[in-house]
């Protein structure tokens, strides 16, 4: 069982990073092999709508996405983790998702089946405020992303009211919820 965690915050050891680490520890507790991608450290250009992907399902831009596509396709479980920036995902992770238009094209235009129908994914998000609709837009984005790469949206952990770097350490219940999410997700 391969679990891929996609860390969308630019803040290393920030709230998202710590929550994702707990989730990956939970997955490891089930014997899963885990990998964390720190998107901010990669060079990922935004989608330019060249639409080369409509021909053969491959993006014509050459950058670090070349290494990410196989990871996305080979993972049995995918965890997207992001802070909320202006009611959405960070631009770093949104660029990665937009570049998956190539995988969307494989599924919906070229009618190529994604790897395995049993793949599942989860979303972890953290925001500073308490707004009722704080996560709505990001949930829709992650659901559509998962659908495009053939992953079922199976779980989520949405944390409000956490702002300072590492403040999540003062929220042991949420950290333990993240561990549990990872543990559940890695179960067969
Ligand atoms: C550019 C920017 C935009 C933000 N927008 C929101 C927002 O719309 N709603 C909110 O609740 N928090 C917002 N925040 C606060 C972050 O979501 C919050 O500080 C979070 O804990 C950061 O997580 P991290 O430590 O994983 O980066 C914003 C922060 C930044 C830097």
PDB file of C-alpha atoms and ligand atoms in Angstrom:
ATOM      1  CA  UNK A   1       0.000   0.000   0.000  1.00  0.00           C
ATOM      2  CA  UNK A   2       1.570   3.251  -1.198  1.00  0.00           C
ATOM      3  CA  UNK A   3       0.310   6.497   0.377  1.00  0.00           C
ATOM      4  CA  UNK A   4       1.239   9.791  -1.236  1.00  0.00           C
ATOM      5  CA  UNK A   5       0.918  12.990   0.816  1.00  0.00           C
ATOM      6  CA  UNK A   6       0.882  16.272  -1.079  1.00  0.00           C
ATOM      7  CA  UNK A   7       1.901  19.132   1.199  1.00  0.00           C
ATOM      8  CA  UNK A   8       0.575  22.404  -0.195  1.00  0.00           C
ATOM      9  CA  UNK A   9       1.800  24.922   2.378  1.00  0.00           C
ATOM     10  CA  UNK A  10       4.963  26.955   1.856  1.00  0.00           C
ATOM     11  CA  UNK A  11       5.506  26.815   5.632  1.00  0.00           C
ATOM     12  CA  UNK A  12       7.662  23.825   6.596  1.00  0.00           C
ATOM     13  CA  UNK A  13       6.668  22.546  10.040  1.00  0.00           C
ATOM     14  CA  UNK A  14       3.582  24.733   9.834  1.00  0.00           C
ATOM     15  CA  UNK A  15       0.091  23.531  10.653  1.00  0.00           C
ATOM     16  CA  UNK A  16      -0.599  21.682   7.402  1.00  0.00           C
ATOM     17  CA  UNK A  17       2.808  20.012   7.429  1.00  0.00           C
ATOM     18  CA  UNK A  18       2.376  18.786  11.007  1.00  0.00           C
ATOM     19  CA  UNK A  19      -1.142  17.493  10.345  1.00  0.00           C
ATOM     20  CA  UNK A  20      -0.001  15.677   7.215  1.00  0.00           C
ATOM     21  CA  UNK A  21       2.944  14.136   9.087  1.00  0.00           C
ATOM     22  CA  UNK A  22       0.508  12.745  11.651  1.00  0.00           C
ATOM     23  CA  UNK A  23      -1.727  11.343   8.906  1.00  0.00           C
ATOM     24  CA  UNK A  24       1.271   9.689   7.241  1.00  0.00           C
ATOM     25  CA  UNK A  25       2.361   8.266  10.609  1.00  0.00           C
ATOM     26  CA  UNK A  26      -1.140   6.827  10.958  1.00  0.00           C
ATOM     27  CA  UNK A  27      -0.841   5.232   7.519  1.00  0.00           C
ATOM     28  CA  UNK A  28       2.586   3.831   8.422  1.00  0.00           C
ATOM     29  CA  UNK A  29       1.061   2.280  11.535  1.00  0.00           C
ATOM     30  CA  UNK A  30      -0.917   0.093   9.119  1.00  0.00           C
ATOM     31  CA  UNK A  31       2.223  -0.958   7.278  1.00  0.00           C
ATOM     32  CA  UNK A  32       1.819   1.517   4.405  1.00  0.00           C
ATOM     33  CA  UNK A  33       4.784   2.862   2.489  1.00  0.00           C
ATOM     34  CA  UNK A  34       4.461   6.663   2.631  1.00  0.00           C
ATOM     35  CA  UNK A  35       5.886   9.522   0.619  1.00  0.00           C
ATOM     36  CA  UNK A  36       5.468  13.267   1.162  1.00  0.00           C
ATOM     37  CA  UNK A  37       5.796  15.781  -1.666  1.00  0.00           C
ATOM     38  CA  UNK A  38       6.495  19.376  -0.611  1.00  0.00           C
ATOM     39  CA  UNK A  39       5.019  21.238  -3.552  1.00  0.00           C
ATOM     40  CA  UNK A  40       6.663  24.559  -2.684  1.00  0.00           C
ATOM     41  CA  UNK A  41      10.099  23.002  -3.239  1.00  0.00           C
ATOM     42  CA  UNK A  42       9.225  21.930  -6.786  1.00  0.00           C
ATOM     43  CA  UNK A  43       9.228  23.874 -10.014  1.00  0.00           C
ATOM     44  CA  UNK A  44       5.687  23.548 -11.326  1.00  0.00           C
ATOM     45  CA  UNK A  45       4.540  26.022 -13.946  1.00  0.00           C
ATOM     46  CA  UNK A  46       0.840  26.880 -14.086  1.00  0.00           C
ATOM     47  CA  UNK A  47      -1.226  25.319 -16.877  1.00  0.00           C
ATOM     48  CA  UNK A  48      -0.827  27.396 -20.060  1.00  0.00           C
ATOM     49  CA  UNK A  49      -3.696  25.784 -22.010  1.00  0.00           C
ATOM     50  CA  UNK A  50      -1.428  24.601 -24.805  1.00  0.00           C
ATOM     51  CA  UNK A  51      -3.721  21.548 -24.855  1.00  0.00           C
ATOM     52  CA  UNK A  52      -1.068  19.128 -26.121  1.00  0.00           C
ATOM     53  CA  UNK A  53      -2.617  16.769 -23.576  1.00  0.00           C
ATOM     54  CA  UNK A  54      -5.746  16.423 -25.716  1.00  0.00           C
ATOM     55  CA  UNK A  55      -3.634  14.560 -28.306  1.00  0.00           C
ATOM     56  CA  UNK A  56      -1.907  11.997 -26.119  1.00  0.00           C
ATOM     57  CA  UNK A  57      -2.627  12.724 -22.443  1.00  0.00           C
ATOM     58  CA  UNK A  58       0.774  14.279 -21.821  1.00  0.00           C
ATOM     59  CA  UNK A  59       1.568  17.854 -20.876  1.00  0.00           C
ATOM     60  CA  UNK A  60       3.991  19.598 -23.222  1.00  0.00           C
ATOM     61  CA  UNK A  61       5.599  21.597 -20.382  1.00  0.00           C
ATOM     62  CA  UNK A  62       8.813  20.009 -19.013  1.00  0.00           C
ATOM     63  CA  UNK A  63       9.333  20.647 -15.313  1.00  0.00           C
ATOM     64  CA  UNK A  64       8.982  18.823 -11.990  1.00  0.00           C
ATOM     65  CA  UNK A  65       5.471  17.637 -12.895  1.00  0.00           C
ATOM     66  CA  UNK A  66       7.251  14.987 -15.002  1.00  0.00           C
ATOM     67  CA  UNK A  67       8.090  13.207 -11.758  1.00  0.00           C
ATOM     68  CA  UNK A  68       4.735  13.858 -10.117  1.00  0.00           C
ATOM     69  CA  UNK A  69       2.427  12.236 -12.705  1.00  0.00           C
ATOM     70  CA  UNK A  70       3.809   8.703 -12.111  1.00  0.00           C
ATOM     71  CA  UNK A  71       3.612   9.185  -8.348  1.00  0.00           C
ATOM     72  CA  UNK A  72      -0.042  10.233  -8.645  1.00  0.00           C
ATOM     73  CA  UNK A  73      -0.823   7.255 -10.863  1.00  0.00           C
ATOM     74  CA  UNK A  74       1.064   4.690  -8.778  1.00  0.00           C
ATOM     75  CA  UNK A  75      -0.249   5.692  -5.343  1.00  0.00           C
ATOM     76  CA  UNK A  76      -2.967   3.556  -3.752  1.00  0.00           C
ATOM     77  CA  UNK A  77      -3.965   6.447  -1.487  1.00  0.00           C
ATOM     78  CA  UNK A  78      -3.548  10.194  -1.944  1.00  0.00           C
ATOM     79  CA  UNK A  79      -3.732  12.840   0.770  1.00  0.00           C
ATOM     80  CA  UNK A  80      -4.021  16.478  -0.279  1.00  0.00           C
ATOM     81  CA  UNK A  81      -3.103  18.860   2.539  1.00  0.00           C
ATOM     82  CA  UNK A  82      -3.331  22.639   2.271  1.00  0.00           C
ATOM     83  CA  UNK A  83      -3.893  25.747   4.321  1.00  0.00           C
ATOM     84  CA  UNK A  84      -6.772  27.940   3.192  1.00  0.00           C
ATOM     85  CA  UNK A  85      -5.549  31.003   1.323  1.00  0.00           C
ATOM     86  CA  UNK A  86      -8.362  33.419   0.409  1.00  0.00           C
ATOM     87  CA  UNK A  87     -10.999  30.671   0.684  1.00  0.00           C
ATOM     88  CA  UNK A  88      -9.065  28.367  -1.627  1.00  0.00           C
ATOM     89  CA  UNK A  89      -6.053  26.077  -1.867  1.00  0.00           C
ATOM     90  CA  UNK A  90      -2.562  27.601  -2.057  1.00  0.00           C
ATOM     91  CA  UNK A  91      -1.391  28.600  -5.511  1.00  0.00           C
ATOM     92  CA  UNK A  92       1.427  26.045  -5.235  1.00  0.00           C
ATOM     93  CA  UNK A  93      -0.920  23.075  -4.941  1.00  0.00           C
ATOM     94  CA  UNK A  94      -3.463  24.580  -7.330  1.00  0.00           C
ATOM     95  CA  UNK A  95      -0.756  24.708 -10.021  1.00  0.00           C
ATOM     96  CA  UNK A  96      -0.080  20.985  -9.482  1.00  0.00           C
ATOM     97  CA  UNK A  97      -3.805  20.230  -9.703  1.00  0.00           C
ATOM     98  CA  UNK A  98      -4.310  22.339 -12.835  1.00  0.00           C
ATOM     99  CA  UNK A  99      -1.451  20.508 -14.546  1.00  0.00           C
ATOM    100  CA  UNK A 100      -3.435  17.321 -13.991  1.00  0.00           C
ATOM    101  CA  UNK A 101      -5.631  18.480 -16.842  1.00  0.00           C
ATOM    102  CA  UNK A 102      -3.361  16.033 -18.717  1.00  0.00           C
ATOM    103  CA  UNK A 103      -4.726  13.155 -16.600  1.00  0.00           C
ATOM    104  CA  UNK A 104      -8.246  14.569 -16.957  1.00  0.00           C
ATOM    105  CA  UNK A 105      -7.719  14.426 -20.748  1.00  0.00           C
ATOM    106  CA  UNK A 106      -6.603  10.795 -20.552  1.00  0.00           C
ATOM    107  CA  UNK A 107      -9.799   9.871 -18.695  1.00  0.00           C
ATOM    108  CA  UNK A 108     -12.439  12.036 -20.331  1.00  0.00           C
ATOM    109  CA  UNK A 109     -11.108  12.742 -23.843  1.00  0.00           C
ATOM    110  CA  UNK A 110      -8.908   9.753 -24.656  1.00  0.00           C
ATOM    111  CA  UNK A 111     -11.129   7.376 -22.621  1.00  0.00           C
ATOM    112  CA  UNK A 112      -8.149   5.716 -20.967  1.00  0.00           C
ATOM    113  CA  UNK A 113      -9.096   4.127 -17.661  1.00  0.00           C
ATOM    114  CA  UNK A 114      -7.194   5.388 -14.589  1.00  0.00           C
ATOM    115  CA  UNK A 115      -4.985   2.714 -12.949  1.00  0.00           C
ATOM    116  CA  UNK A 116      -7.176   1.094 -10.312  1.00  0.00           C
ATOM    117  CA  UNK A 117     -10.765   1.745  -9.309  1.00  0.00           C
ATOM    118  CA  UNK A 118     -10.152   1.066  -5.602  1.00  0.00           C
ATOM    119  CA  UNK A 119      -7.921   4.074  -5.030  1.00  0.00           C
ATOM    120  CA  UNK A 120      -8.995   6.434  -2.256  1.00  0.00           C
ATOM    121  CA  UNK A 121      -8.002   9.886  -1.117  1.00  0.00           C
ATOM    122  CA  UNK A 122      -8.439  12.359   1.709  1.00  0.00           C
ATOM    123  CA  UNK A 123      -8.270  16.104   2.170  1.00  0.00           C
ATOM    124  CA  UNK A 124      -6.690  17.897   5.127  1.00  0.00           C
ATOM    125  CA  UNK A 125      -7.187  21.647   5.393  1.00  0.00           C
ATOM    126  CA  UNK A 126      -6.487  24.291   7.984  1.00  0.00           C
ATOM    127  CA  UNK A 127      -7.635  27.899   8.176  1.00  0.00           C
ATOM    128  CA  UNK A 128      -7.378  30.734  10.674  1.00  0.00           C
ATOM    129  CA  UNK A 129     -10.976  31.845  10.896  1.00  0.00           C
ATOM    130  CA  UNK A 130     -14.214  30.130  11.827  1.00  0.00           C
ATOM    131  CA  UNK A 131     -16.227  30.816   8.663  1.00  0.00           C
ATOM    132  CA  UNK A 132     -18.993  28.326   7.957  1.00  0.00           C
ATOM    133  CA  UNK A 133     -18.092  28.035   4.277  1.00  0.00           C
ATOM    134  CA  UNK A 134     -14.320  28.259   4.808  1.00  0.00           C
ATOM    135  CA  UNK A 135     -13.584  24.944   3.106  1.00  0.00           C
ATOM    136  CA  UNK A 136     -16.374  24.740   0.497  1.00  0.00           C
ATOM    137  CA  UNK A 137     -14.413  25.886  -2.552  1.00  0.00           C
ATOM    138  CA  UNK A 138     -11.342  23.806  -1.730  1.00  0.00           C
ATOM    139  CA  UNK A 139     -13.394  20.658  -1.127  1.00  0.00           C
ATOM    140  CA  UNK A 140     -14.945  21.021  -4.592  1.00  0.00           C
ATOM    141  CA  UNK A 141     -11.501  21.471  -6.153  1.00  0.00           C
ATOM    142  CA  UNK A 142     -10.044  18.429  -4.397  1.00  0.00           C
ATOM    143  CA  UNK A 143     -13.106  16.291  -5.244  1.00  0.00           C
ATOM    144  CA  UNK A 144     -12.831  17.171  -8.926  1.00  0.00           C
ATOM    145  CA  UNK A 145      -9.065  16.628  -8.851  1.00  0.00           C
ATOM    146  CA  UNK A 146      -9.520  13.173  -7.334  1.00  0.00           C
ATOM    147  CA  UNK A 147     -12.241  12.327  -9.855  1.00  0.00           C
ATOM    148  CA  UNK A 148      -9.915  13.285 -12.704  1.00  0.00           C
ATOM    149  CA  UNK A 149      -7.121  11.014 -11.505  1.00  0.00           C
ATOM    150  CA  UNK A 150      -9.456   8.140 -10.602  1.00  0.00           C
ATOM    151  CA  UNK A 151      -9.363   8.494  -6.815  1.00  0.00           C
ATOM    152  CA  UNK A 152     -12.475   8.385  -4.595  1.00  0.00           C
ATOM    153  CA  UNK A 153     -12.818  11.281  -2.108  1.00  0.00           C
ATOM    154  CA  UNK A 154     -13.096   9.176   1.032  1.00  0.00           C
ATOM    155  CA  UNK A 155     -12.199  11.294   4.050  1.00  0.00           C
ATOM    156  CA  UNK A 156     -11.450  14.815   5.251  1.00  0.00           C
ATOM    157  CA  UNK A 157     -10.115  16.729   8.226  1.00  0.00           C
ATOM    158  CA  UNK A 158     -11.008  20.422   8.262  1.00  0.00           C
ATOM    159  CA  UNK A 159      -9.468  22.496  11.041  1.00  0.00           C
ATOM    160  CA  UNK A 160     -10.626  26.047  11.826  1.00  0.00           C
ATOM    161  CA  UNK A 161      -9.171  28.736  14.056  1.00  0.00           C
ATOM    162  CA  UNK A 162      -5.472  27.853  13.733  1.00  0.00           C
ATOM    163  CA  UNK A 163      -3.143  30.550  12.439  1.00  0.00           C
ATOM    164  CA  UNK A 164       0.389  30.887  13.870  1.00  0.00           C
ATOM    165  CA  UNK A 165       3.184  28.621  12.647  1.00  0.00           C
ATOM    166  CA  UNK A 166       2.986  25.350  14.525  1.00  0.00           C
ATOM    167  CA  UNK A 167      -0.063  26.478  16.543  1.00  0.00           C
ATOM    168  CA  UNK A 168      -1.632  23.118  15.723  1.00  0.00           C
ATOM    169  CA  UNK A 169       0.695  21.622  18.372  1.00  0.00           C
ATOM    170  CA  UNK A 170      -1.682  23.214  20.907  1.00  0.00           C
ATOM    171  CA  UNK A 171      -4.506  21.132  19.394  1.00  0.00           C
ATOM    172  CA  UNK A 172      -3.703  17.530  20.293  1.00  0.00           C
ATOM    173  CA  UNK A 173      -7.222  16.364  19.393  1.00  0.00           C
ATOM    174  CA  UNK A 174      -6.840  17.523  15.790  1.00  0.00           C
ATOM    175  CA  UNK A 175      -3.372  15.963  15.536  1.00  0.00           C
ATOM    176  CA  UNK A 176      -4.812  12.708  16.763  1.00  0.00           C
ATOM    177  CA  UNK A 177      -7.704  13.075  14.264  1.00  0.00           C
ATOM    178  CA  UNK A 178      -5.072  13.387  11.527  1.00  0.00           C
ATOM    179  CA  UNK A 179      -3.330  10.202  12.711  1.00  0.00           C
ATOM    180  CA  UNK A 180      -6.686   8.400  12.679  1.00  0.00           C
ATOM    181  CA  UNK A 181      -7.492   9.682   9.183  1.00  0.00           C
ATOM    182  CA  UNK A 182      -4.209   8.245   7.921  1.00  0.00           C
ATOM    183  CA  UNK A 183      -4.774   4.976   9.733  1.00  0.00           C
ATOM    184  CA  UNK A 184      -8.312   4.616   8.289  1.00  0.00           C
ATOM    185  CA  UNK A 185      -7.196   5.531   4.807  1.00  0.00           C
ATOM    186  CA  UNK A 186      -4.433   2.923   4.751  1.00  0.00           C
ATOM    187  CA  UNK A 187      -6.771   0.116   5.765  1.00  0.00           C
ATOM    188  CA  UNK A 188      -7.578  -2.250   2.918  1.00  0.00           C
TER     189      UNK A 188
HETATM  190  C1  LIG B   1      -2.105  34.499   1.712  1.00  0.00           C
HETATM  191  C2  LIG B   1      -2.903  33.993   2.890  1.00  0.00           C
HETATM  192  C3  LIG B   1      -4.270  33.914   2.758  1.00  0.00           C
HETATM  193  C4  LIG B   1      -5.045  33.404   3.820  1.00  0.00           C
HETATM  194  N1  LIG B   1      -6.399  33.324   3.666  1.00  0.00           N
HETATM  195  C5  LIG B   1      -7.148  32.802   4.655  1.00  0.00           C
HETATM  196  C6  LIG B   1      -8.562  32.692   4.505  1.00  0.00           C
HETATM  197  O1  LIG B   1      -9.154  33.052   3.482  1.00  0.00           O
HETATM  198  N2  LIG B   1      -9.273  32.164   5.531  1.00  0.00           N
HETATM  199  C7  LIG B   1      -8.661  31.753   6.682  1.00  0.00           C
HETATM  200  O2  LIG B   1      -9.353  31.276   7.583  1.00  0.00           O
HETATM  201  N3  LIG B   1      -7.319  31.817   6.856  1.00  0.00           N
HETATM  202  C8  LIG B   1      -6.542  32.336   5.873  1.00  0.00           C
HETATM  203  N4  LIG B   1      -5.169  32.414   6.017  1.00  0.00           N
HETATM  204  C9  LIG B   1      -4.548  31.887   7.244  1.00  0.00           C
HETATM  205  C10 LIG B   1      -3.953  30.474   7.072  1.00  0.00           C
HETATM  206  O3  LIG B   1      -4.901  29.584   6.516  1.00  0.00           O
HETATM  207  C11 LIG B   1      -3.520  29.941   8.436  1.00  0.00           C
HETATM  208  O4  LIG B   1      -2.513  30.786   8.978  1.00  0.00           O
HETATM  209  C12 LIG B   1      -3.013  28.522   8.421  1.00  0.00           C
HETATM  210  O5  LIG B   1      -2.890  28.053   9.752  1.00  0.00           O
HETATM  211  C13 LIG B   1      -1.659  28.390   7.744  1.00  0.00           C
HETATM  212  O6  LIG B   1      -1.296  27.035   7.700  1.00  0.00           O
HETATM  213  P1  LIG B   1       0.221  26.556   7.497  1.00  0.00           P
HETATM  214  O7  LIG B   1       0.943  26.801   8.787  1.00  0.00           O
HETATM  215  O8  LIG B   1       0.115  25.120   7.186  1.00  0.00           O
HETATM  216  O9  LIG B   1       0.771  27.319   6.341  1.00  0.00           O
HETATM  217  C14 LIG B   1      -4.400  32.962   5.006  1.00  0.00           C
HETATM  218  C15 LIG B   1      -2.997  33.047   5.117  1.00  0.00           C
HETATM  219  C16 LIG B   1      -2.255  33.561   4.073  1.00  0.00           C
HETATM  220  C17 LIG B   1      -0.745  33.658   4.210  1.00  0.00           C
END
